[in-house]
Amino acid sequence: MAWGILLGVCCAVTVVAAWLFRRAYRRCVGAPVGARPAGAELGLYEVAFLSGRGRYVALTAMASMVLGGRLSVRDAVVTVTDPVPRDAVEVAVIGVIGLRPRGRVWRRMDRLVRRPGIEAVGDRLAEWGLVDGGPSRVRAFDAADWWLWGAHWVSGALGVAAVAVAAAQGGPVWVVLGVVVVVMVAGGFAHRHESVGGGWVTEAGRAALAEHAVRFPEGVWAPAGNDGLRGTDAVDLGKAARGSMYPRLDALREATKWPDSGSFDPGYDDPPGLGGL
């Protein structure tokens, strides 16, 4: 009955992968989306996410820690000098960088932006309609999509093996082949979906960011951060949230960018209407 085991595994692989995919897809398309609550101001991390998604959020938290004297950067080596986090984003930063001097931090940035504390900022903005799809839901969907594609190949290989073994053992070849075909067709049918949000800033998000920039132009916005920053420190923190990491934060910019990348860039084009912030 080896062909039966192979056939059972073939079915199980497709069923599990299809169920995970459909669940992830429903979470994306069924995510709650509403208007920004009346009077809700964009905070430091919200401005950072709208300006450059998760990477800007992470760098803003690190900039706040540098300006507050809780993180140092010397010769492209980043050291957390005060390992007590003040919020969920700093939990992510400290957890990824660690408690010892860390070089090549740029290698850890992709992992950092996927931490729950940072993705939660984007999820919150998605619920306000300022971002098209929350990062955590979109990432779960992409993973489920990849697994279902892989399941197609695995199921196909197992199905071919089941048919071959059934033929060699004198089993019901046509029945096995019929089940394999049904499983493959069902897996392809389960993979159908409409496009889901890609985590990009929506028109409402761009408008909210532009409104914020009008109210608090560069050099005026001075968020206190978690260390009660004042004066130039607070202004520089506000600039960092919008992507300006120099000159005082140039060492942090250099330590976190990919070598020879040449610029502090989130990796996508600035959409029209964002104001080039």
PDB file of N, CA, C and O in Angstrom, residues 128-199:
ATOM      1  N   TRP A 128      -6.364  52.865   9.617  1.00  0.00           N
ATOM      2  CA  TRP A 128      -6.820  54.247   9.413  1.00  0.00           C
ATOM      3  C   TRP A 128      -6.995  54.584   7.938  1.00  0.00           C
ATOM      4  O   TRP A 128      -7.384  55.684   7.584  1.00  0.00           O
ATOM      5  N   GLY A 129      -6.666  53.635   7.065  1.00  0.00           N
ATOM      6  CA  GLY A 129      -6.795  53.876   5.642  1.00  0.00           C
ATOM      7  C   GLY A 129      -5.651  54.666   5.042  1.00  0.00           C
ATOM      8  O   GLY A 129      -5.741  55.126   3.900  1.00  0.00           O
ATOM      9  N   LEU A 130      -4.539  54.798   5.773  1.00  0.00           N
ATOM     10  CA  LEU A 130      -3.410  55.586   5.283  1.00  0.00           C
ATOM     11  C   LEU A 130      -2.362  54.721   4.582  1.00  0.00           C
ATOM     12  O   LEU A 130      -1.481  55.249   3.903  1.00  0.00           O
ATOM     13  N   VAL A 131      -2.458  53.407   4.767  1.00  0.00           N
ATOM     14  CA  VAL A 131      -1.553  52.453   4.122  1.00  0.00           C
ATOM     15  C   VAL A 131      -2.403  51.341   3.521  1.00  0.00           C
ATOM     16  O   VAL A 131      -3.387  50.899   4.127  1.00  0.00           O
ATOM     17  N   ASP A 132      -2.039  50.897   2.327  1.00  0.00           N
ATOM     18  CA  ASP A 132      -2.798  49.870   1.625  1.00  0.00           C
ATOM     19  C   ASP A 132      -2.346  48.488   2.066  1.00  0.00           C
ATOM     20  O   ASP A 132      -1.461  47.879   1.456  1.00  0.00           O
ATOM     21  N   GLY A 133      -2.945  47.993   3.129  1.00  0.00           N
ATOM     22  CA  GLY A 133      -2.599  46.662   3.628  1.00  0.00           C
ATOM     23  C   GLY A 133      -1.585  46.725   4.741  1.00  0.00           C
ATOM     24  O   GLY A 133      -0.517  47.313   4.591  1.00  0.00           O
ATOM     25  N   GLY A 134      -1.918  46.134   5.877  1.00  0.00           N
ATOM     26  CA  GLY A 134      -0.980  46.121   6.994  1.00  0.00           C
ATOM     27  C   GLY A 134       0.207  45.226   6.717  1.00  0.00           C
ATOM     28  O   GLY A 134       0.056  44.148   6.129  1.00  0.00           O
ATOM     29  N   PRO A 135       1.411  45.618   7.127  1.00  0.00           N
ATOM     30  CA  PRO A 135       2.615  44.832   6.826  1.00  0.00           C
ATOM     31  C   PRO A 135       2.564  43.400   7.326  1.00  0.00           C
ATOM     32  O   PRO A 135       2.990  42.481   6.624  1.00  0.00           O
ATOM     33  N   SER A 136       2.056  43.176   8.537  1.00  0.00           N
ATOM     34  CA  SER A 136       2.057  41.814   9.071  1.00  0.00           C
ATOM     35  C   SER A 136       1.113  40.912   8.283  1.00  0.00           C
ATOM     36  O   SER A 136       1.429  39.746   8.014  1.00  0.00           O
ATOM     37  N   ARG A 137      -0.039  41.443   7.878  1.00  0.00           N
ATOM     38  CA  ARG A 137      -0.989  40.640   7.104  1.00  0.00           C
ATOM     39  C   ARG A 137      -0.455  40.365   5.698  1.00  0.00           C
ATOM     40  O   ARG A 137      -0.596  39.252   5.170  1.00  0.00           O
ATOM     41  N   VAL A 138       0.133  41.377   5.094  1.00  0.00           N
ATOM     42  CA  VAL A 138       0.683  41.198   3.744  1.00  0.00           C
ATOM     43  C   VAL A 138       1.840  40.201   3.761  1.00  0.00           C
ATOM     44  O   VAL A 138       1.962  39.349   2.871  1.00  0.00           O
ATOM     45  N   ARG A 139       2.692  40.290   4.778  1.00  0.00           N
ATOM     46  CA  ARG A 139       3.819  39.359   4.862  1.00  0.00           C
ATOM     47  C   ARG A 139       3.328  37.927   5.066  1.00  0.00           C
ATOM     48  O   ARG A 139       3.876  36.983   4.482  1.00  0.00           O
ATOM     49  N   ALA A 140       2.291  37.742   5.892  1.00  0.00           N
ATOM     50  CA  ALA A 140       1.732  36.405   6.100  1.00  0.00           C
ATOM     51  C   ALA A 140       1.123  35.865   4.800  1.00  0.00           C
ATOM     52  O   ALA A 140       1.252  34.678   4.484  1.00  0.00           O
ATOM     53  N   PHE A 141       0.483  36.750   4.039  1.00  0.00           N
ATOM     54  CA  PHE A 141      -0.085  36.333   2.759  1.00  0.00           C
ATOM     55  C   PHE A 141       1.012  35.925   1.784  1.00  0.00           C
ATOM     56  O   PHE A 141       0.901  34.893   1.101  1.00  0.00           O
ATOM     57  N   ASP A 142       2.072  36.712   1.701  1.00  0.00           N
ATOM     58  CA  ASP A 142       3.171  36.383   0.790  1.00  0.00           C
ATOM     59  C   ASP A 142       3.799  35.036   1.156  1.00  0.00           C
ATOM     60  O   ASP A 142       4.149  34.246   0.268  1.00  0.00           O
ATOM     61  N   ALA A 143       3.950  34.786   2.463  1.00  0.00           N
ATOM     62  CA  ALA A 143       4.525  33.504   2.893  1.00  0.00           C
ATOM     63  C   ALA A 143       3.594  32.346   2.521  1.00  0.00           C
ATOM     64  O   ALA A 143       4.047  31.301   2.028  1.00  0.00           O
ATOM     65  N   ALA A 144       2.289  32.524   2.751  1.00  0.00           N
ATOM     66  CA  ALA A 144       1.338  31.471   2.413  1.00  0.00           C
ATOM     67  C   ALA A 144       1.283  31.242   0.909  1.00  0.00           C
ATOM     68  O   ALA A 144       1.138  30.102   0.451  1.00  0.00           O
ATOM     69  N   ASP A 145       1.419  32.308   0.141  1.00  0.00           N
ATOM     70  CA  ASP A 145       1.443  32.198  -1.315  1.00  0.00           C
ATOM     71  C   ASP A 145       2.650  31.373  -1.757  1.00  0.00           C
ATOM     72  O   ASP A 145       2.540  30.485  -2.614  1.00  0.00           O
ATOM     73  N   TRP A 146       3.799  31.640  -1.166  1.00  0.00           N
ATOM     74  CA  TRP A 146       5.010  30.886  -1.501  1.00  0.00           C
ATOM     75  C   TRP A 146       4.852  29.420  -1.131  1.00  0.00           C
ATOM     76  O   TRP A 146       5.227  28.534  -1.908  1.00  0.00           O
ATOM     77  N   TRP A 147       4.292  29.152   0.038  1.00  0.00           N
ATOM     78  CA  TRP A 147       4.117  27.764   0.472  1.00  0.00           C
ATOM     79  C   TRP A 147       3.143  27.007  -0.430  1.00  0.00           C
ATOM     80  O   TRP A 147       3.325  25.812  -0.707  1.00  0.00           O
ATOM     81  N   LEU A 148       2.097  27.676  -0.902  1.00  0.00           N
ATOM     82  CA  LEU A 148       1.141  26.977  -1.766  1.00  0.00           C
ATOM     83  C   LEU A 148       1.762  26.657  -3.118  1.00  0.00           C
ATOM     84  O   LEU A 148       1.527  25.577  -3.680  1.00  0.00           O
ATOM     85  N   TRP A 149       2.584  27.574  -3.644  1.00  0.00           N
ATOM     86  CA  TRP A 149       3.293  27.251  -4.881  1.00  0.00           C
ATOM     87  C   TRP A 149       4.205  26.041  -4.668  1.00  0.00           C
ATOM     88  O   TRP A 149       4.278  25.142  -5.512  1.00  0.00           O
ATOM     89  N   GLY A 150       4.907  26.038  -3.552  1.00  0.00           N
ATOM     90  CA  GLY A 150       5.762  24.893  -3.258  1.00  0.00           C
ATOM     91  C   GLY A 150       4.972  23.615  -3.107  1.00  0.00           C
ATOM     92  O   GLY A 150       5.413  22.532  -3.542  1.00  0.00           O
ATOM     93  N   ALA A 151       3.790  23.725  -2.496  1.00  0.00           N
ATOM     94  CA  ALA A 151       2.946  22.538  -2.314  1.00  0.00           C
ATOM     95  C   ALA A 151       2.504  21.958  -3.646  1.00  0.00           C
ATOM     96  O   ALA A 151       2.357  20.740  -3.794  1.00  0.00           O
ATOM     97  N   HIS A 152       2.263  22.826  -4.646  1.00  0.00           N
ATOM     98  CA  HIS A 152       1.890  22.334  -5.972  1.00  0.00           C
ATOM     99  C   HIS A 152       2.971  21.391  -6.521  1.00  0.00           C
ATOM    100  O   HIS A 152       2.667  20.306  -7.028  1.00  0.00           O
ATOM    101  N   TRP A 153       4.207  21.829  -6.403  1.00  0.00           N
ATOM    102  CA  TRP A 153       5.302  21.013  -6.927  1.00  0.00           C
ATOM    103  C   TRP A 153       5.472  19.718  -6.130  1.00  0.00           C
ATOM    104  O   TRP A 153       5.650  18.638  -6.706  1.00  0.00           O
ATOM    105  N   VAL A 154       5.393  19.833  -4.813  1.00  0.00           N
ATOM    106  CA  VAL A 154       5.545  18.640  -3.975  1.00  0.00           C
ATOM    107  C   VAL A 154       4.406  17.654  -4.232  1.00  0.00           C
ATOM    108  O   VAL A 154       4.633  16.439  -4.374  1.00  0.00           O
ATOM    109  N   SER A 155       3.179  18.173  -4.292  1.00  0.00           N
ATOM    110  CA  SER A 155       2.031  17.295  -4.541  1.00  0.00           C
ATOM    111  C   SER A 155       2.134  16.624  -5.901  1.00  0.00           C
ATOM    112  O   SER A 155       1.807  15.439  -6.058  1.00  0.00           O
ATOM    113  N   GLY A 156       2.588  17.400  -6.890  1.00  0.00           N
ATOM    114  CA  GLY A 156       2.742  16.811  -8.222  1.00  0.00           C
ATOM    115  C   GLY A 156       3.747  15.676  -8.228  1.00  0.00           C
ATOM    116  O   GLY A 156       3.513  14.613  -8.811  1.00  0.00           O
ATOM    117  N   ALA A 157       4.890  15.893  -7.545  1.00  0.00           N
ATOM    118  CA  ALA A 157       5.914  14.843  -7.487  1.00  0.00           C
ATOM    119  C   ALA A 157       5.403  13.620  -6.742  1.00  0.00           C
ATOM    120  O   ALA A 157       5.624  12.475  -7.165  1.00  0.00           O
ATOM    121  N   LEU A 158       4.702  13.851  -5.624  1.00  0.00           N
ATOM    122  CA  LEU A 158       4.156  12.727  -4.864  1.00  0.00           C
ATOM    123  C   LEU A 158       3.084  11.992  -5.664  1.00  0.00           C
ATOM    124  O   LEU A 158       2.971  10.755  -5.606  1.00  0.00           O
ATOM    125  N   GLY A 159       2.290  12.761  -6.414  1.00  0.00           N
ATOM    126  CA  GLY A 159       1.252  12.142  -7.232  1.00  0.00           C
ATOM    127  C   GLY A 159       1.832  11.252  -8.315  1.00  0.00           C
ATOM    128  O   GLY A 159       1.353  10.131  -8.549  1.00  0.00           O
ATOM    129  N   VAL A 160       2.872  11.749  -8.987  1.00  0.00           N
ATOM    130  CA  VAL A 160       3.529  10.937 -10.015  1.00  0.00           C
ATOM    131  C   VAL A 160       4.105   9.663  -9.396  1.00  0.00           C
ATOM    132  O   VAL A 160       3.987   8.566  -9.956  1.00  0.00           O
ATOM    133  N   ALA A 161       4.719   9.815  -8.220  1.00  0.00           N
ATOM    134  CA  ALA A 161       5.283   8.650  -7.541  1.00  0.00           C
ATOM    135  C   ALA A 161       4.191   7.661  -7.155  1.00  0.00           C
ATOM    136  O   ALA A 161       4.365   6.433  -7.278  1.00  0.00           O
ATOM    137  N   ALA A 162       3.043   8.159  -6.683  1.00  0.00           N
ATOM    138  CA  ALA A 162       1.937   7.280  -6.297  1.00  0.00           C
ATOM    139  C   ALA A 162       1.425   6.489  -7.501  1.00  0.00           C
ATOM    140  O   ALA A 162       1.144   5.282  -7.405  1.00  0.00           O
ATOM    141  N   VAL A 163       1.295   7.163  -8.645  1.00  0.00           N
ATOM    142  CA  VAL A 163       0.830   6.475  -9.853  1.00  0.00           C
ATOM    143  C   VAL A 163       1.837   5.407 -10.277  1.00  0.00           C
ATOM    144  O   VAL A 163       1.468   4.269 -10.630  1.00  0.00           O
ATOM    145  N   ALA A 164       3.121   5.763 -10.216  1.00  0.00           N
ATOM    146  CA  ALA A 164       4.158   4.813 -10.618  1.00  0.00           C
ATOM    147  C   ALA A 164       4.168   3.587  -9.704  1.00  0.00           C
ATOM    148  O   ALA A 164       4.280   2.441 -10.165  1.00  0.00           O
ATOM    149  N   VAL A 165       4.065   3.815  -8.398  1.00  0.00           N
ATOM    150  CA  VAL A 165       4.075   2.692  -7.450  1.00  0.00           C
ATOM    151  C   VAL A 165       2.821   1.838  -7.619  1.00  0.00           C
ATOM    152  O   VAL A 165       2.875   0.592  -7.551  1.00  0.00           O
ATOM    153  N   ALA A 166       1.668   2.492  -7.832  1.00  0.00           N
ATOM    154  CA  ALA A 166       0.424   1.739  -8.038  1.00  0.00           C
ATOM    155  C   ALA A 166       0.527   0.857  -9.272  1.00  0.00           C
ATOM    156  O   ALA A 166       0.078  -0.305  -9.271  1.00  0.00           O
ATOM    157  N   ALA A 167       1.137   1.385 -10.318  1.00  0.00           N
ATOM    158  CA  ALA A 167       1.306   0.586 -11.536  1.00  0.00           C
ATOM    159  C   ALA A 167       2.237  -0.595 -11.287  1.00  0.00           C
ATOM    160  O   ALA A 167       1.991  -1.713 -11.763  1.00  0.00           O
ATOM    161  N   ALA A 168       3.285  -0.368 -10.520  1.00  0.00           N
ATOM    162  CA  ALA A 168       4.244  -1.447 -10.250  1.00  0.00           C
ATOM    163  C   ALA A 168       3.653  -2.511  -9.345  1.00  0.00           C
ATOM    164  O   ALA A 168       4.019  -3.692  -9.436  1.00  0.00           O
ATOM    165  N   GLN A 169       2.745  -2.109  -8.444  1.00  0.00           N
ATOM    166  CA  GLN A 169       2.180  -3.056  -7.494  1.00  0.00           C
ATOM    167  C   GLN A 169       0.825  -3.603  -7.941  1.00  0.00           C
ATOM    168  O   GLN A 169       0.165  -4.310  -7.181  1.00  0.00           O
ATOM    169  N   GLY A 170       0.401  -3.225  -9.122  1.00  0.00           N
ATOM    170  CA  GLY A 170      -0.881  -3.712  -9.616  1.00  0.00           C
ATOM    171  C   GLY A 170      -2.060  -3.051  -8.945  1.00  0.00           C
ATOM    172  O   GLY A 170      -3.136  -3.647  -8.832  1.00  0.00           O
ATOM    173  N   GLY A 171      -1.874  -1.834  -8.477  1.00  0.00           N
ATOM    174  CA  GLY A 171      -2.955  -1.118  -7.811  1.00  0.00           C
ATOM    175  C   GLY A 171      -3.882  -0.429  -8.794  1.00  0.00           C
ATOM    176  O   GLY A 171      -3.686  -0.509 -10.012  1.00  0.00           O
ATOM    177  N   PRO A 172      -4.901   0.252  -8.272  1.00  0.00           N
ATOM    178  CA  PRO A 172      -5.877   0.935  -9.136  1.00  0.00           C
ATOM    179  C   PRO A 172      -5.278   2.219  -9.734  1.00  0.00           C
ATOM    180  O   PRO A 172      -5.519   3.330  -9.248  1.00  0.00           O
ATOM    181  N   VAL A 173      -4.531   2.047 -10.793  1.00  0.00           N
ATOM    182  CA  VAL A 173      -3.776   3.162 -11.371  1.00  0.00           C
ATOM    183  C   VAL A 173      -4.687   4.315 -11.763  1.00  0.00           C
ATOM    184  O   VAL A 173      -4.404   5.487 -11.458  1.00  0.00           O
ATOM    185  N   TRP A 174      -5.802   4.008 -12.419  1.00  0.00           N
ATOM    186  CA  TRP A 174      -6.670   5.083 -12.901  1.00  0.00           C
ATOM    187  C   TRP A 174      -7.347   5.826 -11.756  1.00  0.00           C
ATOM    188  O   TRP A 174      -7.559   7.050 -11.838  1.00  0.00           O
ATOM    189  N   VAL A 175      -7.656   5.103 -10.699  1.00  0.00           N
ATOM    190  CA  VAL A 175      -8.236   5.774  -9.530  1.00  0.00           C
ATOM    191  C   VAL A 175      -7.218   6.714  -8.900  1.00  0.00           C
ATOM    192  O   VAL A 175      -7.520   7.862  -8.556  1.00  0.00           O
ATOM    193  N   VAL A 176      -6.005   6.209  -8.745  1.00  0.00           N
ATOM    194  CA  VAL A 176      -4.945   7.040  -8.164  1.00  0.00           C
ATOM    195  C   VAL A 176      -4.695   8.258  -9.037  1.00  0.00           C
ATOM    196  O   VAL A 176      -4.582   9.393  -8.545  1.00  0.00           O
ATOM    197  N   LEU A 177      -4.616   8.037 -10.347  1.00  0.00           N
ATOM    198  CA  LEU A 177      -4.382   9.158 -11.261  1.00  0.00           C
ATOM    199  C   LEU A 177      -5.519  10.172 -11.182  1.00  0.00           C
ATOM    200  O   LEU A 177      -5.277  11.394 -11.186  1.00  0.00           O
ATOM    201  N   GLY A 178      -6.755   9.679 -11.092  1.00  0.00           N
ATOM    202  CA  GLY A 178      -7.900  10.583 -10.992  1.00  0.00           C
ATOM    203  C   GLY A 178      -7.841  11.435  -9.732  1.00  0.00           C
ATOM    204  O   GLY A 178      -8.119  12.638  -9.767  1.00  0.00           O
ATOM    205  N   VAL A 179      -7.458  10.804  -8.598  1.00  0.00           N
ATOM    206  CA  VAL A 179      -7.358  11.558  -7.340  1.00  0.00           C
ATOM    207  C   VAL A 179      -6.270  12.618  -7.440  1.00  0.00           C
ATOM    208  O   VAL A 179      -6.440  13.759  -6.993  1.00  0.00           O
ATOM    209  N   VAL A 180      -5.149  12.254  -8.049  1.00  0.00           N
ATOM    210  CA  VAL A 180      -4.048  13.208  -8.196  1.00  0.00           C
ATOM    211  C   VAL A 180      -4.483  14.407  -9.031  1.00  0.00           C
ATOM    212  O   VAL A 180      -4.195  15.562  -8.686  1.00  0.00           O
ATOM    213  N   VAL A 181      -5.182  14.145 -10.108  1.00  0.00           N
ATOM    214  CA  VAL A 181      -5.652  15.243 -10.960  1.00  0.00           C
ATOM    215  C   VAL A 181      -6.606  16.150 -10.190  1.00  0.00           C
ATOM    216  O   VAL A 181      -6.521  17.381 -10.261  1.00  0.00           O
ATOM    217  N   VAL A 182      -7.521  15.542  -9.452  1.00  0.00           N
ATOM    218  CA  VAL A 182      -8.468  16.334  -8.663  1.00  0.00           C
ATOM    219  C   VAL A 182      -7.742  17.195  -7.633  1.00  0.00           C
ATOM    220  O   VAL A 182      -8.062  18.380  -7.439  1.00  0.00           O
ATOM    221  N   VAL A 183      -6.750  16.613  -6.968  1.00  0.00           N
ATOM    222  CA  VAL A 183      -5.992  17.346  -5.963  1.00  0.00           C
ATOM    223  C   VAL A 183      -5.257  18.527  -6.585  1.00  0.00           C
ATOM    224  O   VAL A 183      -5.265  19.647  -6.054  1.00  0.00           O
ATOM    225  N   MET A 184      -4.624  18.317  -7.723  1.00  0.00           N
ATOM    226  CA  MET A 184      -3.892  19.385  -8.379  1.00  0.00           C
ATOM    227  C   MET A 184      -4.821  20.502  -8.846  1.00  0.00           C
ATOM    228  O   MET A 184      -4.519  21.689  -8.711  1.00  0.00           O
ATOM    229  N   VAL A 185      -5.967  20.132  -9.399  1.00  0.00           N
ATOM    230  CA  VAL A 185      -6.938  21.136  -9.845  1.00  0.00           C
ATOM    231  C   VAL A 185      -7.486  21.908  -8.647  1.00  0.00           C
ATOM    232  O   VAL A 185      -7.628  23.135  -8.687  1.00  0.00           O
ATOM    233  N   ALA A 186      -7.793  21.189  -7.563  1.00  0.00           N
ATOM    234  CA  ALA A 186      -8.312  21.842  -6.365  1.00  0.00           C
ATOM    235  C   ALA A 186      -7.285  22.808  -5.783  1.00  0.00           C
ATOM    236  O   ALA A 186      -7.626  23.912  -5.330  1.00  0.00           O
ATOM    237  N   GLY A 187      -6.008  22.392  -5.791  1.00  0.00           N
ATOM    238  CA  GLY A 187      -4.963  23.291  -5.291  1.00  0.00           C
ATOM    239  C   GLY A 187      -4.852  24.552  -6.122  1.00  0.00           C
ATOM    240  O   GLY A 187      -4.698  25.657  -5.585  1.00  0.00           O
ATOM    241  N   GLY A 188      -4.948  24.409  -7.451  1.00  0.00           N
ATOM    242  CA  GLY A 188      -4.919  25.582  -8.308  1.00  0.00           C
ATOM    243  C   GLY A 188      -6.132  26.466  -8.106  1.00  0.00           C
ATOM    244  O   GLY A 188      -6.027  27.698  -8.127  1.00  0.00           O
ATOM    245  N   PHE A 189      -7.301  25.864  -7.889  1.00  0.00           N
ATOM    246  CA  PHE A 189      -8.517  26.638  -7.652  1.00  0.00           C
ATOM    247  C   PHE A 189      -8.410  27.411  -6.335  1.00  0.00           C
ATOM    248  O   PHE A 189      -8.843  28.555  -6.247  1.00  0.00           O
ATOM    249  N   ALA A 190      -7.815  26.770  -5.312  1.00  0.00           N
ATOM    250  CA  ALA A 190      -7.668  27.442  -4.021  1.00  0.00           C
ATOM    251  C   ALA A 190      -6.708  28.622  -4.110  1.00  0.00           C
ATOM    252  O   ALA A 190      -6.768  29.544  -3.293  1.00  0.00           O
ATOM    253  N   HIS A 191      -5.838  28.608  -5.120  1.00  0.00           N
ATOM    254  CA  HIS A 191      -4.834  29.662  -5.251  1.00  0.00           C
ATOM    255  C   HIS A 191      -5.390  30.929  -5.899  1.00  0.00           C
ATOM    256  O   HIS A 191      -4.681  31.934  -5.980  1.00  0.00           O
ATOM    257  N   ARG A 192      -6.614  30.898  -6.354  1.00  0.00           N
ATOM    258  CA  ARG A 192      -7.175  32.078  -6.992  1.00  0.00           C
ATOM    259  C   ARG A 192      -7.315  33.199  -5.955  1.00  0.00           C
ATOM    260  O   ARG A 192      -7.637  32.956  -4.791  1.00  0.00           O
ATOM    261  N   HIS A 193      -7.085  34.417  -6.380  1.00  0.00           N
ATOM    262  CA  HIS A 193      -7.252  35.551  -5.460  1.00  0.00           C
ATOM    263  C   HIS A 193      -7.162  36.847  -6.239  1.00  0.00           C
ATOM    264  O   HIS A 193      -6.575  36.916  -7.325  1.00  0.00           O
ATOM    265  N   GLU A 194      -7.760  37.865  -5.683  1.00  0.00           N
ATOM    266  CA  GLU A 194      -7.598  39.212  -6.203  1.00  0.00           C
ATOM    267  C   GLU A 194      -6.348  39.808  -5.565  1.00  0.00           C
ATOM    268  O   GLU A 194      -5.815  39.281  -4.594  1.00  0.00           O
ATOM    269  N   SER A 195      -5.897  40.910  -6.104  1.00  0.00           N
ATOM    270  CA  SER A 195      -4.704  41.546  -5.550  1.00  0.00           C
ATOM    271  C   SER A 195      -4.976  42.021  -4.131  1.00  0.00           C
ATOM    272  O   SER A 195      -6.096  42.401  -3.783  1.00  0.00           O
ATOM    273  N   VAL A 196      -3.962  41.968  -3.316  1.00  0.00           N
ATOM    274  CA  VAL A 196      -4.075  42.452  -1.941  1.00  0.00           C
ATOM    275  C   VAL A 196      -3.135  43.640  -1.781  1.00  0.00           C
ATOM    276  O   VAL A 196      -2.269  43.892  -2.620  1.00  0.00           O
ATOM    277  N   GLY A 197      -3.328  44.373  -0.702  1.00  0.00           N
ATOM    278  CA  GLY A 197      -2.515  45.560  -0.467  1.00  0.00           C
ATOM    279  C   GLY A 197      -1.034  45.228  -0.393  1.00  0.00           C
ATOM    280  O   GLY A 197      -0.645  44.168   0.094  1.00  0.00           O
ATOM    281  N   GLY A 198      -0.227  46.141  -0.881  1.00  0.00           N
ATOM    282  CA  GLY A 198       1.209  45.926  -0.877  1.00  0.00           C
ATOM    283  C   GLY A 198       1.936  46.693   0.206  1.00  0.00           C
ATOM    284  O   GLY A 198       3.160  46.721   0.226  1.00  0.00           O
ATOM    285  N   GLY A 199       1.184  47.337   1.123  1.00  0.00           N
ATOM    286  CA  GLY A 199       1.818  48.094   2.190  1.00  0.00           C
ATOM    287  C   GLY A 199       2.230  49.494   1.774  1.00  0.00           C
ATOM    288  O   GLY A 199       2.923  50.188   2.519  1.00  0.00           O
TER     289      GLY A 199
END
